[in-house]
PDB file of C-alpha atoms in Angstrom:
ATOM      1  CA  MET M  76      -0.170   0.427  -0.194  1.00  0.00           C
ATOM      2  CA  ASN M  77       1.937   3.491  -0.936  1.00  0.00           C
ATOM      3  CA  CYS M  78       2.171   6.450   2.058  1.00  0.00           C
ATOM      4  CA  SER M  79      -1.079   8.410   0.267  1.00  0.00           C
ATOM      5  CA  ARG M  80      -3.624   5.548   0.613  1.00  0.00           C
ATOM      6  CA  ASP M  81      -2.079   4.826   3.980  1.00  0.00           C
ATOM      7  CA  ILE M  82      -2.649   8.612   5.472  1.00  0.00           C
ATOM      8  CA  VAL M  83      -6.599   8.633   3.557  1.00  0.00           C
ATOM      9  CA  ASP M  84      -7.421   5.628   5.175  1.00  0.00           C
ATOM     10  CA  LEU M  85      -5.822   6.713   8.394  1.00  0.00           C
ATOM     11  CA  VAL M  86      -8.120   9.974   7.973  1.00  0.00           C
ATOM     12  CA  GLU M  87     -11.246   8.139   6.771  1.00  0.00           C
ATOM     13  CA  ALA M  88     -10.556   5.934   9.674  1.00  0.00           C
ATOM     14  CA  ILE M  89     -10.559   8.852  12.238  1.00  0.00           C
ATOM     15  CA  ARG M  90     -13.591   9.672  10.789  1.00  0.00           C
ATOM     16  CA  ALA M  91     -15.016   6.582  12.123  1.00  0.00           C
ATOM     17  CA  GLY M  92     -14.099   6.903  14.699  1.00  0.00           C
ATOM     18  CA  GLU M  93     -11.729   3.708  14.780  1.00  0.00           C
ATOM     19  CA  ALA M  94     -10.055   2.826  18.274  1.00  0.00           C
ATOM     20  CA  GLY M  95      -6.417   3.982  17.968  1.00  0.00           C
ATOM     21  CA  ALA M  96      -6.711   5.492  14.444  1.00  0.00           C
ATOM     22  CA  ALA M  97      -6.181   9.183  15.996  1.00  0.00           C
ATOM     23  CA  GLU M  98      -3.134   7.612  18.282  1.00  0.00           C
ATOM     24  CA  GLU M  99      -1.428   6.526  15.324  1.00  0.00           C
ATOM     25  CA  LEU M 100      -2.276  10.104  13.851  1.00  0.00           C
ATOM     26  CA  VAL M 101      -0.318  11.707  16.577  1.00  0.00           C
ATOM     27  CA  THR M 102       3.067   9.395  16.716  1.00  0.00           C
ATOM     28  CA  ARG M 103       3.037   9.440  13.210  1.00  0.00           C
ATOM     29  CA  TYR M 104       3.334  13.468  13.210  1.00  0.00           C
ATOM     30  CA  GLU M 105       4.011  14.546  16.755  1.00  0.00           C
ATOM     31  CA  PRO M 106       7.751  14.799  16.437  1.00  0.00           C
ATOM     32  CA  GLU M 107       7.299  17.222  12.966  1.00  0.00           C
ATOM     33  CA  VAL M 108       4.727  19.036  14.222  1.00  0.00           C
ATOM     34  CA  ARG M 109       6.510  19.645  17.897  1.00  0.00           C
ATOM     35  CA  ALA M 110       9.963  20.155  15.384  1.00  0.00           C
ATOM     36  CA  GLU M 111       8.180  23.133  13.671  1.00  0.00           C
ATOM     37  CA  VAL M 112       6.363  24.585  16.575  1.00  0.00           C
ATOM     38  CA  ARG M 113      10.011  24.745  18.111  1.00  0.00           C
ATOM     39  CA  GLN M 114      11.678  26.101  15.123  1.00  0.00           C
ATOM     40  CA  ARG M 115       8.737  29.196  15.114  1.00  0.00           C
ATOM     41  CA  LEU M 116       8.967  29.404  18.789  1.00  0.00           C
ATOM     42  CA  ARG M 117      12.724  30.772  18.465  1.00  0.00           C
ATOM     43  CA  ARG M 118      12.394  34.091  19.629  1.00  0.00           C
ATOM     44  CA  GLY M 119      13.510  34.864  22.236  1.00  0.00           C
ATOM     45  CA  ARG M 120      11.713  35.760  25.487  1.00  0.00           C
ATOM     46  CA  ILE M 121       8.484  34.675  24.150  1.00  0.00           C
ATOM     47  CA  ARG M 122       9.640  30.918  23.955  1.00  0.00           C
ATOM     48  CA  ARG M 123       9.962  31.085  27.715  1.00  0.00           C
ATOM     49  CA  MET M 124       6.202  32.317  27.888  1.00  0.00           C
ATOM     50  CA  ILE M 125       4.976  29.230  25.021  1.00  0.00           C
ATOM     51  CA  ASP M 126       5.097  26.130  26.100  1.00  0.00           C
ATOM     52  CA  SER M 127       5.378  23.992  22.781  1.00  0.00           C
ATOM     53  CA  ASP M 128       3.704  21.172  24.292  1.00  0.00           C
ATOM     54  CA  ASP M 129       0.769  22.844  24.963  1.00  0.00           C
ATOM     55  CA  VAL M 130       1.143  24.219  21.394  1.00  0.00           C
ATOM     56  CA  CYS M 131       1.643  20.706  19.889  1.00  0.00           C
ATOM     57  CA  GLN M 132      -1.694  19.598  22.167  1.00  0.00           C
ATOM     58  CA  SER M 133      -4.001  22.144  20.478  1.00  0.00           C
ATOM     59  CA  ILE M 134      -2.844  21.349  17.406  1.00  0.00           C
ATOM     60  CA  PHE M 135      -3.331  17.867  17.576  1.00  0.00           C
ATOM     61  CA  ALA M 136      -6.985  18.949  18.945  1.00  0.00           C
ATOM     62  CA  SER M 137      -8.133  21.037  16.732  1.00  0.00           C
ATOM     63  CA  LEU M 138      -6.574  18.808  13.729  1.00  0.00           C
ATOM     64  CA  LEU M 139      -8.733  15.971  15.123  1.00  0.00           C
ATOM     65  CA  VAL M 140     -12.067  17.359  15.730  1.00  0.00           C
ATOM     66  CA  ARG M 141     -12.055  19.076  12.633  1.00  0.00           C
ATOM     67  CA  LEU M 142     -11.019  15.512  10.576  1.00  0.00           C
ATOM     68  CA  SER M 143     -13.829  13.731  12.575  1.00  0.00           C
ATOM     69  CA  ASN M 144     -15.903  16.305  11.003  1.00  0.00           C
ATOM     70  CA  GLY M 145     -15.312  16.138   7.554  1.00  0.00           C
ATOM     71  CA  GLN M 146     -14.238  19.582   7.662  1.00  0.00           C
ATOM     72  CA  PHE M 147     -11.009  18.577   5.322  1.00  0.00           C
ATOM     73  CA  ASP M 148     -10.312  16.834   2.548  1.00  0.00           C
ATOM     74  CA  ILE M 149      -6.793  14.755   2.704  1.00  0.00           C
ATOM     75  CA  ASP M 150      -6.017  13.462  -0.366  1.00  0.00           C
ATOM     76  CA  ASP M 151      -2.424  12.401   0.460  1.00  0.00           C
ATOM     77  CA  ARG M 152       0.736  13.347   2.767  1.00  0.00           C
ATOM     78  CA  ARG M 153       1.296  16.384   1.179  1.00  0.00           C
ATOM     79  CA  ASP M 154      -1.962  17.451   1.754  1.00  0.00           C
ATOM     80  CA  LEU M 155      -1.617  16.401   5.614  1.00  0.00           C
ATOM     81  CA  GLU M 156       1.554  18.028   5.770  1.00  0.00           C
ATOM     82  CA  ARG M 157       0.753  21.820   3.998  1.00  0.00           C
ATOM     83  CA  LEU M 158      -2.553  21.474   6.504  1.00  0.00           C
ATOM     84  CA  PHE M 159      -0.065  20.705   9.407  1.00  0.00           C
ATOM     85  CA  ALA M 160       2.486  23.449   8.603  1.00  0.00           C
ATOM     86  CA  ARG M 161      -1.167  25.523   8.251  1.00  0.00           C
ATOM     87  CA  ILE M 162      -2.496  25.178  11.261  1.00  0.00           C
ATOM     88  CA  VAL M 163       1.534  25.209  13.166  1.00  0.00           C
ATOM     89  CA  ARG M 164       1.743  29.362  11.543  1.00  0.00           C
ATOM     90  CA  ASN M 165      -1.596  29.607  12.557  1.00  0.00           C
ATOM     91  CA  LYS M 166      -2.267  28.455  16.310  1.00  0.00           C
ATOM     92  CA  VAL M 167       1.903  29.876  16.834  1.00  0.00           C
ATOM     93  CA  ASN M 168       0.711  32.808  15.555  1.00  0.00           C
ATOM     94  CA  LEU M 169      -2.225  33.457  17.834  1.00  0.00           C
ATOM     95  CA  GLN M 170       0.055  32.478  21.094  1.00  0.00           C
ATOM     96  CA  PHE M 171       2.476  35.382  19.912  1.00  0.00           C
ATOM     97  CA  ARG M 172      -0.278  37.953  19.462  1.00  0.00           C
ATOM     98  CA  ARG M 173      -1.571  36.310  23.173  1.00  0.00           C
ATOM     99  CA  HIS M 174       1.605  37.381  24.954  1.00  0.00           C
ATOM    100  CA  LEU M 175       2.336  40.425  22.486  1.00  0.00           C
ATOM    101  CA  ALA M 176      -0.698  42.109  23.850  1.00  0.00           C
ATOM    102  CA  ALA M 177      -0.284  44.790  25.834  1.00  0.00           C
ATOM    103  CA  ARG M 178      -1.483  43.958  29.183  1.00  0.00           C
ATOM    104  CA  ARG M 179       0.553  40.725  28.534  1.00  0.00           C
ATOM    105  CA  ASP M 180       3.728  41.826  26.861  1.00  0.00           C
ATOM    106  CA  VAL M 181       6.310  40.066  27.683  1.00  0.00           C
ATOM    107  CA  ARG M 182       9.173  42.745  26.001  1.00  0.00           C
ATOM    108  CA  ARG M 183       8.667  44.178  29.063  1.00  0.00           C
ATOM    109  CA  LEU M 184       9.547  41.258  31.437  1.00  0.00           C
ATOM    110  CA  ARG M 185      13.259  41.173  32.815  1.00  0.00           C
ATOM    111  CA  SER M 186      15.087  37.856  33.802  1.00  0.00           C
ATOM    112  CA  LEU M 187      16.557  37.999  37.172  1.00  0.00           C
ATOM    113  CA  ASP M 188      18.619  35.240  35.523  1.00  0.00           C
ATOM    114  CA  THR M 189      22.154  36.795  35.394  1.00  0.00           C
ATOM    115  CA  GLN M 190      24.220  33.729  33.852  1.00  0.00           C
ATOM    116  CA  GLY M 191      22.206  33.183  30.697  1.00  0.00           C
ATOM    117  CA  ALA M 192      20.932  30.185  31.404  1.00  0.00           C
ATOM    118  CA  ALA M 193      19.533  28.209  28.991  1.00  0.00           C
ATOM    119  CA  ASP M 194      15.328  27.171  28.573  1.00  0.00           C
ATOM    120  CA  ASP M 195      14.851  23.843  29.342  1.00  0.00           C
ATOM    121  CA  VAL M 196      13.919  22.164  26.597  1.00  0.00           C
ATOM    122  CA  PRO M 197      11.354  19.344  27.449  1.00  0.00           C
ATOM    123  CA  GLY M 198      11.471  15.888  25.423  1.00  0.00           C
ATOM    124  CA  THR M 199       9.772  15.354  22.153  1.00  0.00           C
ATOM    125  CA  GLU M 200       7.942  11.718  22.525  1.00  0.00           C
ATOM    126  CA  SER M 201       4.227  12.256  23.114  1.00  0.00           C
ATOM    127  CA  SER M 202       3.003   9.616  26.070  1.00  0.00           C
ATOM    128  CA  PRO M 203       0.603   7.202  25.101  1.00  0.00           C
ATOM    129  CA  SER M 204      -1.803   8.742  27.708  1.00  0.00           C
ATOM    130  CA  GLU M 205      -1.786  12.320  25.753  1.00  0.00           C
ATOM    131  CA  ALA M 206      -2.623  10.407  22.857  1.00  0.00           C
ATOM    132  CA  MET M 207      -5.660   9.404  24.407  1.00  0.00           C
ATOM    133  CA  GLY M 208      -6.393  12.454  26.054  1.00  0.00           C
ATOM    134  CA  LEU M 209      -6.532  14.051  22.271  1.00  0.00           C
ATOM    135  CA  ALA M 210      -9.198  10.890  21.401  1.00  0.00           C
ATOM    136  CA  GLU M 211     -11.379  11.855  24.538  1.00  0.00           C
ATOM    137  CA  MET M 212     -11.111  15.907  23.356  1.00  0.00           C
ATOM    138  CA  VAL M 213     -12.179  15.032  19.867  1.00  0.00           C
ATOM    139  CA  ALA M 214     -15.132  12.823  21.609  1.00  0.00           C
ATOM    140  CA  ARG M 215     -16.337  15.614  24.238  1.00  0.00           C
ATOM    141  CA  ALA M 216     -16.425  17.890  21.373  1.00  0.00           C
ATOM    142  CA  ARG M 217     -18.244  15.443  19.301  1.00  0.00           C
ATOM    143  CA  GLU M 218     -21.002  15.660  21.886  1.00  0.00           C
ATOM    144  CA  GLN M 219     -21.278  19.751  22.241  1.00  0.00           C
ATOM    145  CA  LEU M 220     -21.851  19.767  18.390  1.00  0.00           C
ATOM    146  CA  SER M 221     -25.992  19.924  17.738  1.00  0.00           C
ATOM    147  CA  ASP M 222     -27.860  18.187  16.014  1.00  0.00           C
ATOM    148  CA  GLU M 223     -28.040  20.116  12.553  1.00  0.00           C
ATOM    149  CA  GLU M 224     -24.163  20.406  13.284  1.00  0.00           C
ATOM    150  CA  LEU M 225     -23.755  16.692  13.527  1.00  0.00           C
ATOM    151  CA  GLN M 226     -25.838  15.906  10.478  1.00  0.00           C
ATOM    152  CA  VAL M 227     -23.381  18.187   8.123  1.00  0.00           C
ATOM    153  CA  ALA M 228     -20.627  16.856   9.592  1.00  0.00           C
ATOM    154  CA  ALA M 229     -21.927  12.869   8.832  1.00  0.00           C
ATOM    155  CA  TRP M 230     -22.494  14.207   5.356  1.00  0.00           C
ATOM    156  CA  ARG M 231     -19.378  15.806   5.071  1.00  0.00           C
ATOM    157  CA  LYS M 232     -18.064  11.896   5.788  1.00  0.00           C
ATOM    158  CA  ALA M 233     -19.844  10.721   3.138  1.00  0.00           C
ATOM    159  CA  GLY M 234     -17.870  12.442   0.714  1.00  0.00           C
ATOM    160  CA  ASP M 235     -20.571  15.315   0.354  1.00  0.00           C
ATOM    161  CA  SER M 236     -19.104  18.983  -1.392  1.00  0.00           C
ATOM    162  CA  TRP M 237     -20.354  21.691   0.193  1.00  0.00           C
ATOM    163  CA  GLU M 238     -22.727  22.629  -2.882  1.00  0.00           C
ATOM    164  CA  VAL M 239     -24.809  19.427  -2.062  1.00  0.00           C
ATOM    165  CA  ILE M 240     -25.129  20.620   1.827  1.00  0.00           C
ATOM    166  CA  GLY M 241     -25.744  24.043   1.054  1.00  0.00           C
ATOM    167  CA  GLN M 242     -29.159  22.605  -0.787  1.00  0.00           C
ATOM    168  CA  ARG M 243     -29.438  20.687   1.554  1.00  0.00           C
ATOM    169  CA  LEU M 244     -29.837  23.497   4.279  1.00  0.00           C
ATOM    170  CA  GLU M 245     -31.513  26.179   1.723  1.00  0.00           C
ATOM    171  CA  THR M 246     -28.522  28.409   1.949  1.00  0.00           C
ATOM    172  CA  SER M 247     -25.417  28.556  -0.112  1.00  0.00           C
ATOM    173  CA  ALA M 248     -21.842  26.346  -0.262  1.00  0.00           C
ATOM    174  CA  ASP M 249     -19.955  28.663   1.525  1.00  0.00           C
ATOM    175  CA  ALA M 250     -22.875  29.450   3.914  1.00  0.00           C
ATOM    176  CA  ALA M 251     -22.820  26.536   4.653  1.00  0.00           C
ATOM    177  CA  ARG M 252     -19.919  25.522   5.368  1.00  0.00           C
ATOM    178  CA  LYS M 253     -18.288  29.158   7.336  1.00  0.00           C
ATOM    179  CA  ARG M 254     -20.777  28.193   9.669  1.00  0.00           C
ATOM    180  CA  PHE M 255     -20.037  24.818  10.277  1.00  0.00           C
ATOM    181  CA  GLU M 256     -16.740  25.815  10.384  1.00  0.00           C
ATOM    182  CA  ARG M 257     -17.472  28.797  13.226  1.00  0.00           C
ATOM    183  CA  ALA M 258     -19.601  25.672  15.692  1.00  0.00           C
ATOM    184  CA  ILE M 259     -16.586  23.459  14.619  1.00  0.00           C
ATOM    185  CA  GLN M 260     -14.038  26.538  16.205  1.00  0.00           C
ATOM    186  CA  ARG M 261     -16.741  26.907  19.030  1.00  0.00           C
ATOM    187  CA  VAL M 262     -16.693  23.909  19.989  1.00  0.00           C
ATOM    188  CA  THR M 263     -12.816  22.954  20.204  1.00  0.00           C
ATOM    189  CA  ASP M 264     -12.278  26.349  22.084  1.00  0.00           C
ATOM    190  CA  ARG M 265     -14.862  25.246  24.697  1.00  0.00           C
ATOM    191  CA  VAL M 266     -12.912  21.938  24.863  1.00  0.00           C
ATOM    192  CA  LEU M 267      -9.247  22.730  25.005  1.00  0.00           C
ATOM    193  CA  LEU M 268     -10.661  26.026  27.675  1.00  0.00           C
ATOM    194  CA  GLY M 269     -12.095  23.268  29.718  1.00  0.00           C
ATOM    195  CA  GLU M 270     -15.444  24.825  29.248  1.00  0.00           C
ATOM    196  CA  GLU M 271     -17.654  22.002  28.443  1.00  0.00           C
ATOM    197  CA  LEU M 272     -21.481  22.649  28.828  1.00  0.00           C
TER     198      LEU M 272
END
């Protein structure tokens, strides 16, 4: 089986809720994603304020929720890698904006470290419990979707286009897609922030 088909099968397994599929995706891609996050977090003081583990967990949670609900079309490994790159860039930029906001601006902080000690660098491996935690986050996020949102997710899993879904919902394809994306973002944010209803 070639690598492209293997990725498509893995994405389909995640969408089907297959046990272990989310963990397999995390195990395969976590080292690359973590390396990319760390590369992007190389700016001096801000690196000390942002934990790469937290950013990675947020990336995988966001990706898994969206994949499981059919938001992304992944046809091969390159599609998935481009998607990871975009999510990493967006999540790191979000963290930069948060930490450079007027009230939190890390540029105003002064280090008490006169020796210039190196930053602590945690290990690069994800534990099975972290991978399981991501699968649980996906399940909790799905529980928070409305019946209509779950129906849209089912249609996307079945391969329906946004045009077809828009017709069923009596709206435009773009409106249906955007409404679904907002719903996914809403529940992802709630799960990541621990604000479940």
